[in-house]
Tab-separated table of C-alpha atoms in Angstrom:
chain	number	residue	atom	x	y	z
S	1239	MET	CA	126.721	214.303	64.552
S	1240	VAL	CA	124.426	215.689	66.985
S	1241	CYS	CA	123.178	219.569	66.439
S	1242	PRO	CA	121.214	221.912	67.860
S	1243	GLU	CA	119.154	222.869	64.981
S	1244	ILE	CA	118.995	220.854	61.811
S	1245	SER	CA	118.690	223.742	58.999
S	1246	SER	CA	121.646	225.791	60.376
S	1247	ALA	CA	123.905	222.657	60.557
S	1248	THR	CA	122.732	221.288	57.184
S	1249	ALA	CA	123.538	224.724	55.477
S	1250	VAL	CA	127.157	224.953	57.486
S	1251	TYR	CA	128.132	221.290	56.068
S	1252	GLU	CA	126.828	221.729	52.669
S	1253	GLN	CA	129.401	224.759	52.557
S	1254	LEU	CA	132.281	222.821	54.046
S	1255	LEU	CA	131.581	219.640	51.799
S	1256	GLY	CA	130.527	221.509	49.036
S	1257	ARG	CA	127.746	219.453	48.165
S	1258	PRO	CA	123.832	219.336	48.901
S	1259	ALA	CA	122.483	216.832	51.577
S	1260	ASP	CA	121.310	213.911	49.768
S	1261	TRP	CA	118.367	213.193	52.094
S	1262	ARG	CA	116.429	215.300	54.719
S	1263	ALA	CA	113.743	213.828	57.121
S	1264	SER	CA	112.008	214.457	60.202
S	1265	ALA	CA	110.125	211.812	62.508
S	1266	ASP	CA	109.712	210.795	66.226
S	1267	GLY	CA	111.291	214.042	67.562
S	1268	ALA	CA	114.349	213.951	65.345
S	1269	ALA	CA	115.417	216.213	62.145
S	1270	THR	CA	118.124	214.337	60.059
S	1271	ALA	CA	120.372	215.252	57.104
S	1272	ILE	CA	122.758	212.702	55.433
S	1273	PHE	CA	125.535	213.220	52.908
S	1274	GLN	CA	126.365	210.343	51.043
S	1275	LEU	CA	130.028	210.104	49.877
S	1276	GLU	CA	131.687	207.165	48.203
S	1277	ASN	CA	132.858	205.198	51.228
S	1278	THR	CA	130.561	206.380	53.909
S	1279	SER	CA	127.664	208.860	55.102
S	1280	LEU	CA	127.417	211.585	57.333
S	1281	GLU	CA	124.458	212.064	59.329
S	1282	LEU	CA	123.376	215.153	61.194
S	1283	MET	CA	120.487	214.771	63.767
S	1284	ALA	CA	118.844	217.468	65.846
S	1285	PRO	CA	115.662	217.751	68.016
S	1286	ASP	CA	112.763	218.368	66.587
S	1287	GLY	CA	109.446	218.976	68.528
S	1288	GLU	CA	108.670	217.035	71.568
S	1289	GLY	CA	109.057	213.480	72.716
S	1290	THR	CA	111.519	211.159	74.063
S	1291	VAL	CA	114.015	211.287	71.611
S	1292	ALA	CA	114.005	215.181	71.279
S	1293	ASP	CA	114.631	215.189	74.917
S	1294	ARG	CA	117.149	212.946	74.906
S	1295	LEU	CA	119.077	214.978	72.013
S	1296	ARG	CA	118.463	218.191	73.754
S	1297	GLU	CA	120.176	216.429	77.377
S	1298	ILE	CA	123.221	215.352	75.049
S	1299	ILE	CA	123.599	218.937	73.898
S	1300	SER	CA	123.295	220.443	77.120
S	1301	ASP	CA	125.421	217.807	78.820
S	1302	GLU	CA	128.167	217.299	76.355
S	1303	GLY	CA	127.918	220.005	73.653
S	1304	PRO	CA	127.174	219.162	70.248
S	1305	GLY	CA	129.397	217.412	67.885
S	1306	LEU	CA	130.273	213.610	66.843
S	1307	LYS	CA	128.640	211.002	68.948
S	1308	SER	CA	128.062	208.148	67.217
S	1309	LEU	CA	129.646	205.536	64.846
S	1310	ALA	CA	127.787	203.518	62.527
S	1311	PHE	CA	129.584	200.232	60.797
S	1312	GLY	CA	127.886	198.518	57.920
S	1313	THR	CA	127.145	194.944	57.382
S	1314	GLY	CA	125.608	192.580	54.572
S	1315	ASP	CA	124.341	190.436	57.274
S	1316	ILE	CA	122.916	191.662	60.152
S	1317	SER	CA	122.023	188.409	61.740
S	1318	ALA	CA	125.380	187.111	61.615
S	1319	ALA	CA	127.081	190.167	62.762
S	1320	HIS	CA	124.761	190.029	65.813
S	1321	HIS	CA	125.458	186.530	66.618
S	1322	LYS	CA	129.229	187.427	66.219
S	1323	LEU	CA	129.370	190.266	68.132
S	1324	THR	CA	127.341	188.755	71.097
S	1325	ARG	CA	130.012	186.006	71.345
S	1326	ARG	CA	132.566	188.471	71.359
S	1327	GLY	CA	131.059	190.214	74.481
S	1328	LEU	CA	129.769	193.452	72.954
S	1329	MET	CA	126.176	192.970	74.290
S	1330	PRO	CA	124.292	194.265	71.444
S	1331	GLY	CA	120.576	194.828	71.736
S	1332	GLU	CA	117.673	193.593	69.518
S	1333	ILE	CA	118.022	193.789	65.852
S	1334	ALA	CA	115.351	196.770	65.012
S	1335	ASP	CA	113.697	197.686	61.558
S	1336	GLY	CA	113.849	201.061	60.369
S	1337	SER	CA	112.412	203.215	57.637
S	1338	SER	CA	112.919	206.950	56.498
S	1339	THR	CA	110.966	208.908	54.021
S	1340	ASN	CA	112.898	211.498	52.159
S	1341	ALA	CA	111.846	215.237	52.128
S	1342	ILE	CA	113.639	216.064	49.137
S	1343	ASN	CA	111.994	213.756	46.469
S	1344	GLY	CA	109.592	211.522	48.538
S	1345	GLU	CA	111.729	208.377	48.257
S	1346	THR	CA	111.752	205.779	51.250
S	1347	ARG	CA	114.793	203.640	52.306
S	1348	LYS	CA	114.762	200.851	54.854
S	1349	TRP	CA	117.011	199.054	57.126
S	1350	THR	CA	117.872	196.918	60.044
S	1351	ARG	CA	120.104	197.750	62.726
S	1352	PHE	CA	121.291	197.021	66.206
S	1353	ARG	CA	123.433	199.116	69.063
S	1354	CYS	CA	126.188	197.530	71.183
S	1355	ALA	CA	126.323	198.401	74.644
S	1356	ASP	CA	128.189	201.853	75.511
S	1357	ALA	CA	129.874	200.022	78.528
S	1358	GLN	CA	131.389	197.636	76.099
S	1359	THR	CA	132.363	200.207	73.263
S	1360	ALA	CA	134.423	202.580	75.410
S	1361	GLY	CA	131.470	205.160	75.769
S	1362	VAL	CA	131.125	205.907	72.037
S	1363	LYS	CA	127.590	204.821	70.647
S	1364	THR	CA	128.176	202.311	68.326
S	1365	PHE	CA	125.584	200.727	65.632
S	1366	ILE	CA	125.711	197.976	63.172
S	1367	ILE	CA	123.299	198.716	60.279
S	1368	SER	CA	122.282	196.838	57.116
S	1369	PRO	CA	120.506	199.194	54.575
S	1370	GLU	CA	118.108	197.584	52.101
S	1371	GLN	CA	120.080	199.521	49.537
S	1372	ALA	CA	122.866	202.164	49.513
S	1373	LEU	CA	122.171	205.831	48.952
S	1374	PRO	CA	123.475	206.627	45.333
S	1375	VAL	CA	126.456	208.993	45.549
S	1376	ALA	CA	126.155	212.229	43.419
S	1377	ASP	CA	128.746	213.621	41.318
S	1378	ALA	CA	130.777	216.560	42.918
S	1379	PRO	CA	132.216	219.533	41.649
S	1380	SER	CA	135.917	219.780	41.677
S	1381	GLY	CA	137.484	221.006	44.995
S	1382	CYS	CA	134.527	219.313	46.821
S	1383	VAL	CA	134.541	216.352	49.417
S	1384	THR	CA	134.210	213.018	47.443
S	1385	SER	CA	135.072	210.704	50.430
S	1386	LEU	CA	136.202	210.170	54.258
S	1387	ASP	CA	140.009	209.738	54.313
S	1388	HIS	CA	140.124	209.030	58.158
S	1389	ILE	CA	138.241	209.216	61.281
S	1390	VAL	CA	140.187	209.904	64.480
S	1391	ILE	CA	139.230	208.440	67.839
S	1392	ASN	CA	141.043	209.969	71.070
S	1393	THR	CA	141.637	207.136	73.897
S	1394	PRO	CA	143.180	206.855	77.338
S	1395	ASN	CA	143.751	203.054	76.941
S	1396	PRO	CA	145.255	202.241	73.676
S	1397	ASP	CA	145.254	198.497	74.739
S	1398	ARG	CA	141.436	198.651	75.509
S	1399	ALA	CA	140.982	200.127	71.992
S	1400	LEU	CA	143.060	197.338	70.240
S	1401	GLY	CA	141.014	194.965	71.667
S	1402	LEU	CA	137.641	196.692	70.870
S	1403	TYR	CA	138.311	197.918	67.450
S	1404	GLY	CA	140.505	195.013	66.248
S	1405	ALA	CA	139.707	191.905	68.063
S	1406	ARG	CA	135.853	192.407	68.832
S	1407	LEU	CA	134.830	194.660	66.013
S	1408	GLY	CA	136.941	193.081	63.400
S	1409	LEU	CA	138.809	196.030	61.955
S	1410	ASP	CA	142.001	195.482	59.983
S	1411	LEU	CA	144.933	196.495	62.132
S	1412	ALA	CA	147.314	198.078	59.845
S	1413	LEU	CA	149.684	199.868	62.085
S	1414	ASP	CA	150.767	200.494	65.838
S	1415	ARG	CA	153.504	203.029	66.019
S	1416	THR	CA	154.663	205.471	68.732
S	1417	ARG	CA	156.139	209.032	67.819
S	1418	GLU	CA	158.232	210.147	70.709
S	1419	GLU	CA	158.604	213.587	69.120
S	1420	TRP	CA	154.634	214.031	69.053
S	1421	LYS	CA	154.437	212.206	72.291
S	1422	THR	CA	151.388	210.277	70.634
S	1423	ARG	CA	150.864	206.505	70.330
S	1424	PHE	CA	149.121	205.747	66.988
S	1425	LEU	CA	146.890	202.799	65.800
S	1426	PHE	CA	145.725	202.736	62.459
S	1427	PHE	CA	142.762	200.418	61.442
S	1428	ARG	CA	141.311	199.956	58.060
S	1429	THR	CA	137.554	199.370	57.276
S	1430	GLY	CA	135.078	200.244	54.363
S	1431	GLY	CA	137.857	202.054	52.179
S	1432	LEU	CA	138.722	204.581	55.010
S	1433	THR	CA	141.154	204.786	57.853
S	1434	PHE	CA	140.311	204.395	61.632
S	1435	GLU	CA	143.205	206.090	63.500
S	1436	VAL	CA	143.055	205.835	67.322
S	1437	ILE	CA	145.585	208.161	69.229
S	1438	ASN	CA	146.804	207.992	72.855
S	1439	ARG	CA	148.696	210.901	74.103
S	1440	LEU	CA	151.921	209.938	76.079
S	1441	GLY	CA	153.097	211.517	79.119
S	1442	GLU	CA	149.693	212.848	80.351
S	1443	ASP	CA	147.703	211.577	83.303
S	1444	HIS	CA	144.845	208.968	81.797
S	1445	ASP	CA	141.915	207.062	83.709
S	1446	PRO	CA	142.345	204.098	81.626
S	1447	ALA	CA	138.687	203.476	82.468
S	1448	ALA	CA	137.598	206.851	80.919
S	1449	PRO	CA	135.757	206.794	77.774
S	1450	ASP	CA	137.190	207.179	74.178
S	1451	SER	CA	135.748	210.319	72.136
S	1452	ILE	CA	135.601	210.860	68.682
S	1453	TRP	CA	138.177	213.699	67.885
S	1454	GLY	CA	137.872	214.711	64.180
S	1455	LEU	CA	137.341	213.882	60.603
S	1456	THR	CA	139.610	214.195	57.552
S	1457	TRP	CA	138.035	214.554	54.130
S	1458	THR	CA	139.232	213.620	50.609
S	1459	VAL	CA	139.002	216.245	47.623
S	1460	ASP	CA	140.234	215.704	44.059
S	1461	ASP	CA	141.669	219.559	44.002
S	1462	LEU	CA	143.184	220.643	47.356
S	1463	SER	CA	143.848	224.265	46.049
S	1464	ALA	CA	140.174	224.670	44.787
S	1465	ALA	CA	139.061	223.405	48.226
S	1466	HIS	CA	141.099	225.861	49.807
S	1467	ALA	CA	139.781	228.743	47.647
S	1468	ARG	CA	136.165	227.677	47.854
S	1469	LEU	CA	136.347	227.427	51.685
S	1470	THR	CA	138.077	230.594	52.099
S	1471	GLU	CA	135.608	232.184	49.889
S	1472	ALA	CA	132.775	230.590	52.123
S	1473	GLY	CA	134.309	232.434	55.359
S	1474	PHE	CA	135.711	229.095	56.841
S	1475	ASN	CA	139.123	229.750	59.203
S	1476	VAL	CA	141.701	227.638	56.992
S	1477	SER	CA	145.210	226.901	57.524
S	1478	GLU	CA	147.582	227.102	54.705
S	1479	GLN	CA	148.072	224.066	52.577
S	1480	ARG	CA	151.050	221.821	53.519
């Protein structure tokens, strides 16, 4: 998630999730904060200082606004994943090494990753990453977020999405359903213990070549009433429980 400034964004998400960031770092023009959950990580990223990366982040914020911009799928074999996605036409870039030092406790983590071509992933920046070791998951108080239930992708082209997320990236297609009363076609994929939901609005004019967009996130808590009370007290605009 790209943010204009890391400290305020981290503070907001610490309140929203009900847990502190597990990793804070700053290097090469970008400041980051990572929240490690049971089945995924959320990484906030903001420009920090000067340089190519900082300039690019500011350009994204200026042109598109802040928000969800990238997906990163984990793999246990980065070379095999690179070979497979090359054969499937996703035009991945070179495998690169990365590392980061946690400003909270001085620990260092390392990973390898590559990025698929945006033109082949419907405009959503898509990375494949293999961490040397996963971040540990800290205990969360009752009513705080424990995992990601599902992520929602909005697409103008559901058939393209079926090919991309199912056949090419290899996510497990669990359901393809059209709900006429909601004027929406839903594609549900499963991966890594979460649901990957793709929606297409029916009855609207769509350019089938237009990009997909990350529409939203739905989090899991162990106590919905406690979470509702916690967020209300923190000043978030929350709906009634349903």
